[in-house]
Coordinates of C-alpha atoms in Angstrom, one line a residue:
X1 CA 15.0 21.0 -8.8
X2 CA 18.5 21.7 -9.3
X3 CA 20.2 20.7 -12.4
X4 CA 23.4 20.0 -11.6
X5 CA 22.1 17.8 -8.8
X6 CA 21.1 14.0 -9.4
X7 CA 17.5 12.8 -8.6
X8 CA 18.0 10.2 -6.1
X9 CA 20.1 12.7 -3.6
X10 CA 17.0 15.2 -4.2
X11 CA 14.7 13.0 -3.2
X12 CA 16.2 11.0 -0.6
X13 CA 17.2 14.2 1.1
X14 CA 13.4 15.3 1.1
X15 CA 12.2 12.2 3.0
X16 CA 12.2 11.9 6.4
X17 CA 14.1 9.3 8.0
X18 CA 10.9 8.2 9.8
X19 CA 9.5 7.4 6.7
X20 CA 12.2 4.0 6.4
X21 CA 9.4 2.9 9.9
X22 CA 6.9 1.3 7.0
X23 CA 9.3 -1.5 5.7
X24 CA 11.2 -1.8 9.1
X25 CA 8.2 -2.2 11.3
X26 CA 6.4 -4.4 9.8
X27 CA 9.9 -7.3 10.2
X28 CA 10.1 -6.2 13.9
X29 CA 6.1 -7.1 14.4
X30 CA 6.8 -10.3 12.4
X31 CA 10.0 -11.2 14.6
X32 CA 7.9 -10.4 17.9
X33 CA 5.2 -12.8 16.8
X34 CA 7.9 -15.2 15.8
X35 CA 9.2 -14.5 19.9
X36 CA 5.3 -14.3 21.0
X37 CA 4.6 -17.6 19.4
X38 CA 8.4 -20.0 20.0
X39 CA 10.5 -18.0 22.4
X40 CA 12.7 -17.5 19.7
X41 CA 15.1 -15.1 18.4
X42 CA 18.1 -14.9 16.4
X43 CA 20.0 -11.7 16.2
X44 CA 22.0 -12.5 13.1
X45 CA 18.4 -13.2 11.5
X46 CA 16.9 -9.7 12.8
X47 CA 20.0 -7.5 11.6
X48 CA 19.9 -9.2 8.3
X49 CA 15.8 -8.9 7.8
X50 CA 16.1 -5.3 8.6
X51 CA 18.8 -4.8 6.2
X52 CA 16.4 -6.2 3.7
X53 CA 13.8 -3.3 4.9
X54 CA 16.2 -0.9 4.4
X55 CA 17.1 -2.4 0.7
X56 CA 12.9 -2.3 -0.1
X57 CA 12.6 1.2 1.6
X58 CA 15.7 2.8 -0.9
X59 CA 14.1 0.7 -3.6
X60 CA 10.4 2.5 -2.9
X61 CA 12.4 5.9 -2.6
X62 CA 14.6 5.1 -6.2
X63 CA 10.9 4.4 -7.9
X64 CA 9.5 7.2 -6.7
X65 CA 12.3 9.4 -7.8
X66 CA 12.1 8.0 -11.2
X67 CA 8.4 8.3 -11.6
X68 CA 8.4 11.7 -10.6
X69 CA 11.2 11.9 -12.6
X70 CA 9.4 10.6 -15.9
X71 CA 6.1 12.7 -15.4
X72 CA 8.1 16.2 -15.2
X73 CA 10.8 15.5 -17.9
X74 CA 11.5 13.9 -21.1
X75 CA 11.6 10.0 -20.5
X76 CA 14.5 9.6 -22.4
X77 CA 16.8 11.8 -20.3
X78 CA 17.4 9.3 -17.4
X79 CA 17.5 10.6 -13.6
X80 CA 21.1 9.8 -12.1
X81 CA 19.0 7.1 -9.7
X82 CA 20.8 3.4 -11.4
X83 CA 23.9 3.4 -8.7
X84 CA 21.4 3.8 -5.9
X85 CA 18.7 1.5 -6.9
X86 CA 20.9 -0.7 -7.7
X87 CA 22.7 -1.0 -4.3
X88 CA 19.2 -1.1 -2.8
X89 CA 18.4 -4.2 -4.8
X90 CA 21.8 -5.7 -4.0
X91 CA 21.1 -5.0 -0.2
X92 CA 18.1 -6.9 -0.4
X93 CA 19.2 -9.8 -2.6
X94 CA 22.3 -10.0 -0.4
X95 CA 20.6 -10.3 2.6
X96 CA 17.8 -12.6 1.3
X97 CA 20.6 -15.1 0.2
X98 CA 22.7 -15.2 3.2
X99 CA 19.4 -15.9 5.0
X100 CA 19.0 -18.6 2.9
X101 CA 21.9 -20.5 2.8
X102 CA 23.7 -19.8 5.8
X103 CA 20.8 -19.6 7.9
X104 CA 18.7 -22.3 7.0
X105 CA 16.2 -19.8 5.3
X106 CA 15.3 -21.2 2.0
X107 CA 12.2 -19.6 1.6
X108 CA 13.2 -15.8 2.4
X109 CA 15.1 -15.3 -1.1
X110 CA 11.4 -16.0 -2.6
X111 CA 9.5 -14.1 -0.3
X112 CA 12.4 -11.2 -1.2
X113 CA 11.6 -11.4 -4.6
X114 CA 8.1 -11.5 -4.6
X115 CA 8.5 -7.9 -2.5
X116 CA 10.3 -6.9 -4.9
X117 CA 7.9 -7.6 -7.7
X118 CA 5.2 -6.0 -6.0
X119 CA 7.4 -2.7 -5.9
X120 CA 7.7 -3.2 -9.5
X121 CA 4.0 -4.2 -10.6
X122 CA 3.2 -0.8 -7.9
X123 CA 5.6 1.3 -9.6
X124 CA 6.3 0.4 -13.2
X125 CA 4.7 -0.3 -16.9
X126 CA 2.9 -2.3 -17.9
X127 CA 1.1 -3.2 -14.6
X128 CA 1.7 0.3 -12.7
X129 CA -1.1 -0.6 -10.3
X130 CA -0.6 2.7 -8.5
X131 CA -2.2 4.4 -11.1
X132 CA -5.0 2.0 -11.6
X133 CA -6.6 2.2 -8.5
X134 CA -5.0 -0.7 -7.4
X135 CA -2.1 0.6 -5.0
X136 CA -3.8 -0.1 -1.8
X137 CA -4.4 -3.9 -2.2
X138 CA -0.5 -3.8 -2.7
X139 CA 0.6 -2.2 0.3
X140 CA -2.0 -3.8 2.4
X141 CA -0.5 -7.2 0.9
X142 CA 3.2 -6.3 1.2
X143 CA 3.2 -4.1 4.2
X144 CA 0.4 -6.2 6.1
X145 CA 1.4 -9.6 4.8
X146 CA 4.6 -10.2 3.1
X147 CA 7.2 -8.0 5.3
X148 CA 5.8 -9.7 9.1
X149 CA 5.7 -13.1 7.3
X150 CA 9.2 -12.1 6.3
X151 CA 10.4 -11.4 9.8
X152 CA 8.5 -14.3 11.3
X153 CA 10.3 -17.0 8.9
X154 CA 13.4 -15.5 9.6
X155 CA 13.3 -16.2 13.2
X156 CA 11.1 -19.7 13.7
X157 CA 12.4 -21.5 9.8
X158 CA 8.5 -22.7 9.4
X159 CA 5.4 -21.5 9.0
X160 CA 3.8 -23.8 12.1
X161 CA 1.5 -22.5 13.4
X162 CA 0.8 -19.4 10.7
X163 CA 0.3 -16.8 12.7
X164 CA -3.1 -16.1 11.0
X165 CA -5.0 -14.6 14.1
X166 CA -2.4 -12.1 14.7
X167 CA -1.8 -10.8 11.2
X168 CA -5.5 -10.3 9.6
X169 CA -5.6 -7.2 11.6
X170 CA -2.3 -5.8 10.7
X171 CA -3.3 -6.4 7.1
X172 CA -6.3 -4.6 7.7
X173 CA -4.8 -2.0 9.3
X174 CA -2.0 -1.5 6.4
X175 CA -5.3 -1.5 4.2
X176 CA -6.6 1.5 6.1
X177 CA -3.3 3.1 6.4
X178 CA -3.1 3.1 2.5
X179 CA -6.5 4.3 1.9
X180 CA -5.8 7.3 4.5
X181 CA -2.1 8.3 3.2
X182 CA -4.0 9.3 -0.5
X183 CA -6.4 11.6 1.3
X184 CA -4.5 14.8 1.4
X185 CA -3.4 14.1 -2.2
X186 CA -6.4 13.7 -3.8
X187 CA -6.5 16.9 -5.7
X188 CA -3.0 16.0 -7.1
X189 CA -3.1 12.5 -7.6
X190 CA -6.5 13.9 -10.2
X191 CA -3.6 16.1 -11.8
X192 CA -1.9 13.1 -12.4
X193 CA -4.5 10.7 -13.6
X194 CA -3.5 8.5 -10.6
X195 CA -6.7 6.8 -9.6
X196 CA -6.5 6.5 -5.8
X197 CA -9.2 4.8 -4.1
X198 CA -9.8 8.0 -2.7
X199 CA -9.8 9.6 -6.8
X200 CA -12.1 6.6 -7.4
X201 CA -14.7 6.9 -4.5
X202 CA -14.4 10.5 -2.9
X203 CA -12.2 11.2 0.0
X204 CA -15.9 10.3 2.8
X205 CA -16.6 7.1 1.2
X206 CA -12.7 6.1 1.4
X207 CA -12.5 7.5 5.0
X208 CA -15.4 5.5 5.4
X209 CA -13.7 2.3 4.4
X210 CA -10.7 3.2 6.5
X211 CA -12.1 3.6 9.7
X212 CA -14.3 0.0 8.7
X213 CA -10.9 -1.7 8.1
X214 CA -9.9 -0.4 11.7
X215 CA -12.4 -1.4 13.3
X216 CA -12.7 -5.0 11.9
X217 CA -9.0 -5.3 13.2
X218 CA -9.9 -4.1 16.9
X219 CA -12.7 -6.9 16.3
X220 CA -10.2 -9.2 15.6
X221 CA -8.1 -8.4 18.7
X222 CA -10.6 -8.1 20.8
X223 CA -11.7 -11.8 19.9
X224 CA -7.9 -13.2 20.6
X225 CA -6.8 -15.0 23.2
X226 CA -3.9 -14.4 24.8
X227 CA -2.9 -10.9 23.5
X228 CA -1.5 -8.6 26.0
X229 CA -4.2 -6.5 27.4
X230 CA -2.6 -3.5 27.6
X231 CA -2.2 -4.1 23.7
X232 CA -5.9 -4.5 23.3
X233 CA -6.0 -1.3 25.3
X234 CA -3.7 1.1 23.4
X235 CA -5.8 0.3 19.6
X236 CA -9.0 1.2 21.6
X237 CA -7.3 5.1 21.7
X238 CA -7.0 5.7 17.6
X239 CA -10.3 3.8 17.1
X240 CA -11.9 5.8 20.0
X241 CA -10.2 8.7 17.8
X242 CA -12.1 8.4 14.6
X243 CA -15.5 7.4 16.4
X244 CA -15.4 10.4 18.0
X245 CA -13.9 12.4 14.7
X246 CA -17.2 10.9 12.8
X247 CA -19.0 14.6 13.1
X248 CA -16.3 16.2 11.2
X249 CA -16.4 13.3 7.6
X250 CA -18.0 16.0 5.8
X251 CA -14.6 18.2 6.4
X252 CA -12.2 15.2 4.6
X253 CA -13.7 16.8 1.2
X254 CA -12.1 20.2 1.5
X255 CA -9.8 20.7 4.2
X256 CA -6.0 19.7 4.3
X257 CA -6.2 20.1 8.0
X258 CA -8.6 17.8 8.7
X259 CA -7.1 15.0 6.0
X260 CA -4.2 15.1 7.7
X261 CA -5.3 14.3 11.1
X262 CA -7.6 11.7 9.7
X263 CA -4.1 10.6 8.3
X264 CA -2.1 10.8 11.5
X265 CA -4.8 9.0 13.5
X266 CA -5.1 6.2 11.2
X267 CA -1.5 5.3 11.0
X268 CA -1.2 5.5 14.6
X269 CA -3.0 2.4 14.9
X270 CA -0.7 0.3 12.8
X271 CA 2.5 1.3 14.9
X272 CA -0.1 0.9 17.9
X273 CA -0.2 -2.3 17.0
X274 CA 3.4 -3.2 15.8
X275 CA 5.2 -1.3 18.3
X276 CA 3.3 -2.0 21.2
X277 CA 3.0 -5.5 20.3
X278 CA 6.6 -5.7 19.7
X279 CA 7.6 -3.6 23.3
X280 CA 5.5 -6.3 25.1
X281 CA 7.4 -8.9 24.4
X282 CA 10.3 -7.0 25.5
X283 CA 8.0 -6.4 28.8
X284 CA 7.6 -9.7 29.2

């Protein structure tokens, strides 16, 4: 890393932009279910929940920055990542409190902050769950959970009727997707006494759980009514995926390559899910 050059530009510039798709996905699938469920959307409300993404997603990236930060340097010499972290949680704050009041939103500055304490309890001393093999709960919880239910109070102002049928998969999907993004970095997540589920149980046995959580969500689909079909259709192609990858598992324990498709495929079934659930609304 450069010296002269602060942290948070470093790191921000070595993310892809495609990376800001975890936070911002997640509030359009809540806001389509909010559309699937009442006919109803505000675009006021969308705008301002994705501005809240973007807040959470420069927040993730800030942490990050400041971890990595911490593990390669003294802790005392602080990364130049306070301006940025701070607009982040401004952004999301913001947001969260014009939704509240000016909306009729009450209940989104709460559900804001809990997001934001789960970044800190992933991230941070004393919990710093990430490191104590407790990381994937939290993503499955935030990304699965928190950021639809976000999107979908945004746009309805209730809870009625909880939308339980249509999240549970997503929430196991997020699980899976968490489980599958620490494959490829097992060897260095060892390095850093970060115990992954995949440090914890051995790359197999987490793929293993992975491809369970997928296939309990197609389960789940596949036994609600009234989903688009062609949604139902499109998750049958990355489960078909790792069915048919199953003669390779004993590859996940030493080759890159084939941790990374395992990967690839299993995200593709949460923006499956999102996406296509989201673009059929639009359809319709």
């Amino acid at each position: 890393m450069e010296a002269n050059r602060p942290i948070y530009k470093t790191r921000i510039g070595a993310s892809q932009l495609i990376a800001s798709a975890f936070f911002l996905t997640p509030l359009i699938l809540g806001q389509a279910i909010a559309f699937f469920i009442d006919e109803t959307f505000f675009w006021s409300a969308g705008l301002l929940t994705l501005t809240c993404g973007l807040g959470l997603y420069l927040c993730v990236v800030c942490g990050n920055a400041y971890t990595e930060h911490c593990q390669r340097t003294d802790m005392h010499q602080s990364p130049k990542i306070l301006p940025t972290g701070t607009f982040a949680a401004l952004m999301v704050t913001g947001a969260g409190l014009y939704l509240a009041f000016y909306l009729d939103r009450p209940l989104i500055f709460p559900l804001t902050a809990i997001c934001l304490a789960l970044f800190w309890a992933y991230h941070f001393p004393p919990l710093q769950l990430a490191m104590r093999g407790g990381g994937e709960i939290l993503q499955a919880i935030g990304f699965g959970l928190l950021l639809p239910l976000i999107g979908y109070y945004a746009q309805t102002g209730n809870w009625r009727p909880l939308p339980q049928t249509l999240l549970i998969p997503y929430i196991l999907l997020q699980l899976a997707t968490a489980i599958a993004y620490a494959l490829p970095n097992r060897e260095a997540d060892i390095a850093r006494s970060k115990k992954t589920w995949s440090v914890l149980l051995g790359n197999r046995t987490a793929a293993a759980l992975a491809v369970a959580a997928c296939l309990g969500a197609q389960y789940q689909l596949v036994w609600s009514r009234g989903l688009p079909t062609l949604l139902v259709g499109l998750m049958l192609i990355p489960v078909a995926a790792l069915l048919a990858a199953a003669p390779l598992h004993h590859r996940l324990d030493d080759s890159f390559f084939h941790q990374c498709v395992f990967k690839n495929i299993v995200f593709s079934a949460g923006y499956i899910y999102a996406l296509g659930f989201s673009l059929a609304q639009l359809w319709n």
